[in-house]
mmCIF file of C-alpha atoms in Angstrom:
data_model
loop_
_atom_site.group_PDB
_atom_site.id
_atom_site.type_symbol
_atom_site.label_atom_id
_atom_site.label_comp_id
_atom_site.label_asym_id
_atom_site.label_seq_id
_atom_site.Cartn_x
_atom_site.Cartn_y
_atom_site.Cartn_z
ATOM 1 C CA ASP A 1 2.362 -13.365 -4.262
ATOM 2 C CA THR A 2 0.900 -10.735 -1.978
ATOM 3 C CA GLU A 3 -0.503 -11.857 1.372
ATOM 4 C CA VAL A 4 -3.164 -9.171 1.220
ATOM 5 C CA THR A 5 -6.033 -10.302 -0.968
ATOM 6 C CA GLN A 6 -8.417 -7.883 -2.611
ATOM 7 C CA THR A 7 -11.632 -8.617 -4.473
ATOM 8 C CA PRO A 8 -12.801 -7.899 -7.036
ATOM 9 C CA LYS A 9 -9.741 -7.142 -9.158
ATOM 10 C CA HIS A 10 -11.862 -5.123 -11.585
ATOM 11 C CA LEU A 11 -15.208 -3.429 -11.070
ATOM 12 C CA VAL A 12 -17.354 -1.347 -13.414
ATOM 13 C CA MET A 13 -20.315 0.433 -11.880
ATOM 14 C CA GLY A 14 -22.829 3.097 -12.706
ATOM 15 C CA MET A 15 -23.288 6.219 -10.650
ATOM 16 C CA THR A 16 -26.431 4.867 -8.993
ATOM 17 C CA ASN A 17 -25.005 1.469 -8.069
ATOM 18 C CA LYS A 18 -23.979 0.209 -4.649
ATOM 19 C CA LYS A 19 -20.954 -2.063 -4.537
ATOM 20 C CA SER A 20 -18.272 -3.131 -2.087
ATOM 21 C CA LEU A 21 -14.557 -3.752 -2.258
ATOM 22 C CA LYS A 22 -13.146 -6.413 0.043
ATOM 23 C CA CYS A 23 -9.719 -6.933 1.554
ATOM 24 C CA GLU A 24 -8.365 -9.773 3.669
ATOM 25 C CA GLN A 25 -5.053 -10.439 5.400
ATOM 26 C CA HIS A 26 -3.964 -13.363 7.568
ATOM 27 C CA MET A 27 -0.625 -12.049 8.767
ATOM 28 C CA GLY A 28 -1.965 -11.013 12.175
ATOM 29 C CA HIS A 29 -1.498 -7.352 11.292
ATOM 30 C CA ARG A 30 -3.401 -4.910 13.481
ATOM 31 C CA ALA A 31 -3.675 -1.950 11.136
ATOM 32 C CA MET A 32 -5.385 -1.836 7.749
ATOM 33 C CA TYR A 33 -5.604 0.935 5.195
ATOM 34 C CA TRP A 34 -7.439 2.053 2.084
ATOM 35 C CA TYR A 35 -5.533 4.063 -0.506
ATOM 36 C CA LYS A 36 -6.731 5.519 -3.790
ATOM 37 C CA GLN A 37 -4.324 5.768 -6.716
ATOM 38 C CA LYS A 38 -4.942 7.566 -10.001
ATOM 39 C CA ALA A 39 -2.751 6.942 -13.039
ATOM 40 C CA LYS A 40 0.789 8.329 -12.738
ATOM 41 C CA LYS A 41 0.033 9.620 -9.217
ATOM 42 C CA PRO A 42 1.128 8.327 -5.813
ATOM 43 C CA PRO A 43 -1.263 6.464 -3.529
ATOM 44 C CA GLU A 44 -3.476 8.797 -1.477
ATOM 45 C CA LEU A 45 -4.511 7.707 1.982
ATOM 46 C CA MET A 46 -8.259 7.416 2.538
ATOM 47 C CA PHE A 47 -8.792 5.517 5.804
ATOM 48 C CA VAL A 48 -6.798 3.798 8.523
ATOM 49 C CA TYR A 49 -8.133 1.182 10.917
ATOM 50 C CA SER A 50 -6.018 0.466 13.953
ATOM 51 C CA TYR A 51 -7.030 -2.456 16.173
ATOM 52 C CA GLU A 52 -10.352 -2.527 14.303
ATOM 53 C CA LYS A 53 -11.167 1.095 15.096
ATOM 54 C CA LEU A 54 -11.218 3.878 12.521
ATOM 55 C CA SER A 55 -8.262 6.056 13.416
ATOM 56 C CA ILE A 56 -7.818 8.209 10.312
ATOM 57 C CA ASN A 57 -10.360 9.487 7.804
ATOM 58 C CA GLU A 58 -8.691 11.789 5.315
ATOM 59 C CA SER A 59 -11.823 13.860 4.674
ATOM 60 C CA VAL A 60 -13.104 11.281 2.244
ATOM 61 C CA PRO A 61 -16.593 11.942 0.775
ATOM 62 C CA SER A 62 -19.383 9.998 2.449
ATOM 63 C CA ARG A 63 -20.076 8.063 -0.756
ATOM 64 C CA PHE A 64 -17.104 5.946 0.423
ATOM 65 C CA SER A 65 -17.869 4.049 3.620
ATOM 66 C CA PRO A 66 -15.253 1.809 5.250
ATOM 67 C CA GLU A 67 -16.004 -1.134 7.495
ATOM 68 C CA CYS A 68 -13.718 -3.373 9.511
ATOM 69 C CA PRO A 69 -15.695 -6.480 10.588
ATOM 70 C CA ASN A 70 -12.650 -8.038 12.285
ATOM 71 C CA SER A 71 -8.882 -7.747 12.407
ATOM 72 C CA SER A 72 -8.459 -9.677 9.154
ATOM 73 C CA LEU A 73 -11.103 -8.033 7.006
ATOM 74 C CA LEU A 74 -11.601 -4.561 5.598
ATOM 75 C CA ASN A 75 -14.400 -3.457 3.298
ATOM 76 C CA LEU A 76 -15.033 -0.297 1.336
ATOM 77 C CA HIS A 77 -18.685 0.317 0.506
ATOM 78 C CA LEU A 78 -19.342 2.436 -2.554
ATOM 79 C CA HIS A 79 -22.530 4.348 -3.305
ATOM 80 C CA ALA A 80 -23.435 7.094 -5.756
ATOM 81 C CA LEU A 81 -19.898 7.430 -7.050
ATOM 82 C CA GLN A 82 -18.775 9.913 -9.666
ATOM 83 C CA PRO A 83 -16.715 9.196 -12.800
ATOM 84 C CA GLU A 84 -13.752 10.989 -11.194
ATOM 85 C CA ASP A 85 -13.745 8.273 -8.515
ATOM 86 C CA SER A 86 -12.430 5.848 -11.120
ATOM 87 C CA ALA A 87 -9.044 4.705 -9.837
ATOM 88 C CA LEU A 88 -7.068 1.827 -8.393
ATOM 89 C CA TYR A 89 -8.112 1.201 -4.791
ATOM 90 C CA LEU A 90 -5.341 -0.349 -2.749
ATOM 91 C CA CYS A 91 -5.732 -2.082 0.571
ATOM 92 C CA ALA A 92 -2.700 -2.392 2.836
ATOM 93 C CA SER A 93 -1.869 -3.737 6.263
ATOM 94 C CA SER A 94 0.901 -3.233 8.795
ATOM 95 C CA ARG A 95 1.984 -5.119 11.908
ATOM 96 C CA GLN A 96 1.221 -2.492 14.495
ATOM 97 C CA GLY A 97 -1.613 -0.080 14.934
ATOM 98 C CA GLY A 98 -0.936 3.124 13.160
ATOM 99 C CA ASP A 99 1.562 3.901 10.449
ATOM 100 C CA THR A 100 4.905 2.210 10.690
ATOM 101 C CA GLY A 101 5.928 2.645 7.079
ATOM 102 C CA GLU A 102 6.158 -1.073 6.457
ATOM 103 C CA LEU A 103 2.970 -1.548 4.523
ATOM 104 C CA PHE A 104 1.959 -4.702 2.708
ATOM 105 C CA PHE A 105 -0.287 -3.876 -0.212
ATOM 106 C CA GLY A 106 -2.843 -5.979 -2.022
ATOM 107 C CA GLU A 107 -2.890 -5.990 -5.813
ATOM 108 C CA GLY A 108 -5.717 -3.486 -5.830
ATOM 109 C CA SER A 109 -9.229 -3.227 -7.176
ATOM 110 C CA ARG A 110 -9.432 -1.264 -10.408
ATOM 111 C CA LEU A 111 -12.698 0.682 -10.360
ATOM 112 C CA THR A 112 -14.376 2.314 -13.331
ATOM 113 C CA VAL A 113 -17.422 4.516 -12.742
ATOM 114 C CA LEU A 114 -19.553 5.167 -15.786
ATOM 115 C CA ARG B 1 5.633 23.379 -1.412
ATOM 116 C CA LYS B 2 4.681 19.701 -1.573
ATOM 117 C CA GLU B 3 5.300 17.666 1.560
ATOM 118 C CA VAL B 4 7.379 15.089 -0.309
ATOM 119 C CA GLU B 5 8.958 15.903 -3.657
ATOM 120 C CA GLN B 6 10.684 13.706 -6.186
ATOM 121 C CA ASP B 7 11.978 14.227 -9.711
ATOM 122 C CA PRO B 8 9.412 12.296 -11.787
ATOM 123 C CA GLY B 9 11.986 11.295 -14.408
ATOM 124 C CA PRO B 10 11.997 9.160 -16.406
ATOM 125 C CA PHE B 11 15.589 8.181 -15.838
ATOM 126 C CA ASN B 12 16.701 6.114 -18.838
ATOM 127 C CA VAL B 13 19.931 4.260 -18.085
ATOM 128 C CA PRO B 14 21.813 1.353 -19.685
ATOM 129 C CA GLU B 15 22.282 -1.946 -17.904
ATOM 130 C CA GLY B 16 25.192 -1.811 -15.508
ATOM 131 C CA ALA B 17 24.859 1.908 -14.841
ATOM 132 C CA THR B 18 24.683 3.531 -11.430
ATOM 133 C CA VAL B 19 21.701 5.778 -10.857
ATOM 134 C CA ALA B 20 20.664 7.937 -7.914
ATOM 135 C CA PHE B 21 17.335 9.421 -6.907
ATOM 136 C CA ASN B 22 16.705 12.155 -4.382
ATOM 137 C CA CYS B 23 13.615 12.988 -2.414
ATOM 138 C CA THR B 24 13.044 16.104 -0.321
ATOM 139 C CA TYR B 25 10.551 16.486 2.503
ATOM 140 C CA SER B 26 9.192 19.629 4.124
ATOM 141 C CA ASN B 27 8.310 18.544 7.656
ATOM 142 C CA SER B 28 11.362 18.528 9.898
ATOM 143 C CA ALA B 29 9.405 16.463 12.450
ATOM 144 C CA SER B 30 9.264 13.512 10.065
ATOM 145 C CA GLN B 31 10.125 10.367 11.946
ATOM 146 C CA SER B 32 10.915 7.624 9.489
ATOM 147 C CA PHE B 33 11.615 7.196 5.826
ATOM 148 C CA PHE B 34 11.232 4.485 3.236
ATOM 149 C CA TRP B 35 11.667 3.632 -0.412
ATOM 150 C CA TYR B 36 8.952 1.650 -2.141
ATOM 151 C CA ARG B 37 9.019 0.210 -5.618
ATOM 152 C CA GLN B 38 5.966 0.034 -7.873
ATOM 153 C CA ASP B 39 5.935 -1.865 -11.145
ATOM 154 C CA CYS B 40 3.540 -0.815 -13.887
ATOM 155 C CA ARG B 41 -0.063 -1.638 -12.925
ATOM 156 C CA LYS B 42 1.088 -3.413 -9.761
ATOM 157 C CA GLU B 43 0.956 -2.593 -6.083
ATOM 158 C CA PRO B 44 3.767 -0.750 -4.260
ATOM 159 C CA LYS B 45 6.225 -2.956 -2.374
ATOM 160 C CA LEU B 46 8.640 -1.940 0.359
ATOM 161 C CA LEU B 47 12.168 -1.793 -1.030
ATOM 162 C CA MET B 48 13.991 -0.611 2.053
ATOM 163 C CA SER B 49 13.774 1.521 5.140
ATOM 164 C CA VAL B 50 16.144 4.477 5.412
ATOM 165 C CA TYR B 51 18.125 4.833 8.615
ATOM 166 C CA SER B 52 20.020 7.849 9.902
ATOM 167 C CA SER B 53 23.312 6.027 9.532
ATOM 168 C CA GLY B 54 22.511 5.002 5.978
ATOM 169 C CA ASN B 55 21.928 1.429 4.945
ATOM 170 C CA GLU B 56 22.786 -0.900 2.128
ATOM 171 C CA ASP B 57 20.995 -3.925 0.719
ATOM 172 C CA GLY B 58 22.941 -5.538 -2.097
ATOM 173 C CA ARG B 59 23.064 -3.102 -5.000
ATOM 174 C CA PHE B 60 20.827 -0.584 -3.220
ATOM 175 C CA THR B 61 22.040 2.103 -0.808
ATOM 176 C CA ALA B 62 19.784 4.552 1.002
ATOM 177 C CA GLN B 63 20.928 7.698 2.778
ATOM 178 C CA LEU B 64 19.175 10.206 5.004
ATOM 179 C CA ASN B 65 20.244 13.821 5.463
ATOM 180 C CA ARG B 66 18.100 15.327 8.206
ATOM 181 C CA ALA B 67 19.812 18.702 8.108
ATOM 182 C CA SER B 68 18.946 19.206 4.450
ATOM 183 C CA GLN B 69 15.751 17.176 4.683
ATOM 184 C CA TYR B 70 16.349 14.771 1.871
ATOM 185 C CA ILE B 71 16.768 11.059 1.351
ATOM 186 C CA SER B 72 18.480 9.323 -1.507
ATOM 187 C CA LEU B 73 18.514 5.949 -3.192
ATOM 188 C CA LEU B 74 21.522 4.700 -5.129
ATOM 189 C CA ILE B 75 21.248 1.697 -7.424
ATOM 190 C CA ARG B 76 24.498 0.160 -8.637
ATOM 191 C CA ASP B 77 24.919 -2.196 -11.591
ATOM 192 C CA SER B 78 21.365 -1.575 -12.857
ATOM 193 C CA LYS B 79 19.419 -4.560 -14.166
ATOM 194 C CA LEU B 80 16.559 -4.591 -16.651
ATOM 195 C CA SER B 81 14.369 -5.816 -13.788
ATOM 196 C CA ASP B 82 15.035 -2.609 -11.852
ATOM 197 C CA SER B 83 12.744 -0.747 -14.284
ATOM 198 C CA ALA B 84 9.920 0.562 -12.113
ATOM 199 C CA THR B 85 8.693 3.645 -10.290
ATOM 200 C CA TYR B 86 10.462 4.355 -7.009
ATOM 201 C CA LEU B 87 8.332 6.016 -4.371
ATOM 202 C CA CYS B 88 9.790 7.939 -1.466
ATOM 203 C CA VAL B 89 7.641 7.627 1.666
ATOM 204 C CA VAL B 90 7.905 9.851 4.718
ATOM 205 C CA ASN B 91 6.225 9.204 8.061
ATOM 206 C CA THR B 92 5.189 12.176 10.157
ATOM 207 C CA ASP B 93 1.898 11.423 11.851
ATOM 208 C CA LYS B 94 0.905 9.511 8.740
ATOM 209 C CA LEU B 95 2.609 8.095 5.699
ATOM 210 C CA ILE B 96 3.048 10.500 2.815
ATOM 211 C CA PHE B 97 4.037 9.182 -0.584
ATOM 212 C CA GLY B 98 6.109 11.160 -3.033
ATOM 213 C CA THR B 99 5.014 11.283 -6.653
ATOM 214 C CA GLY B 100 7.607 8.695 -7.612
ATOM 215 C CA THR B 101 10.585 8.581 -9.943
ATOM 216 C CA ARG B 102 10.338 6.372 -12.985
ATOM 217 C CA LEU B 103 13.412 4.334 -13.914
ATOM 218 C CA GLN B 104 13.807 2.621 -17.274
ATOM 219 C CA VAL B 105 16.860 0.398 -17.703
ATOM 220 C CA PHE B 106 17.650 -0.490 -21.316
ATOM 221 C CA PRO B 107 19.889 -3.252 -22.735
#
């Protein structure tokens, strides 16, 4: 079982809805990540939080808004999404701030935008 | 040229076979290298790190060739449970995932 917990596992939303994805880890990791993965494609980095500060934003559209309330929690707020935003959204954590390569992924939140 | 390239496969091999995957990377300043495994509709999981001297973990052997800028993964005595997509990951100033190589082991 993964030690990174994501909720919800599945989400269907309309283009005018506002929703949030949540991620939690209790491994004492100091970096947390959001990745987006489309079918048969590799994960694409969206955001990195290192020691609770946003350190990387991969030019993600503003309809995706990350939030890191504390070192264990990471949220992704969604607003006015497009159907092409439908994907698996993966949260990950790593021990140190910044990328070390040893990422622990959650099971993902599968998002469908109608 | 993509930053990290892999043959997408699929590689279809019988149980007990030895199979090897390669991955090439374009940035010579890349610092560290990894293989991840992703099962269908599951999250990626770290399989092993790749060290300059090469490293082995049971049936799995990873090699790094900095001069030619590629890493490899060798799986010996393939099991049905090895069927998955194998993702090459390269760390420059951020982690870059390759497109993955799909392996299907058949009885």
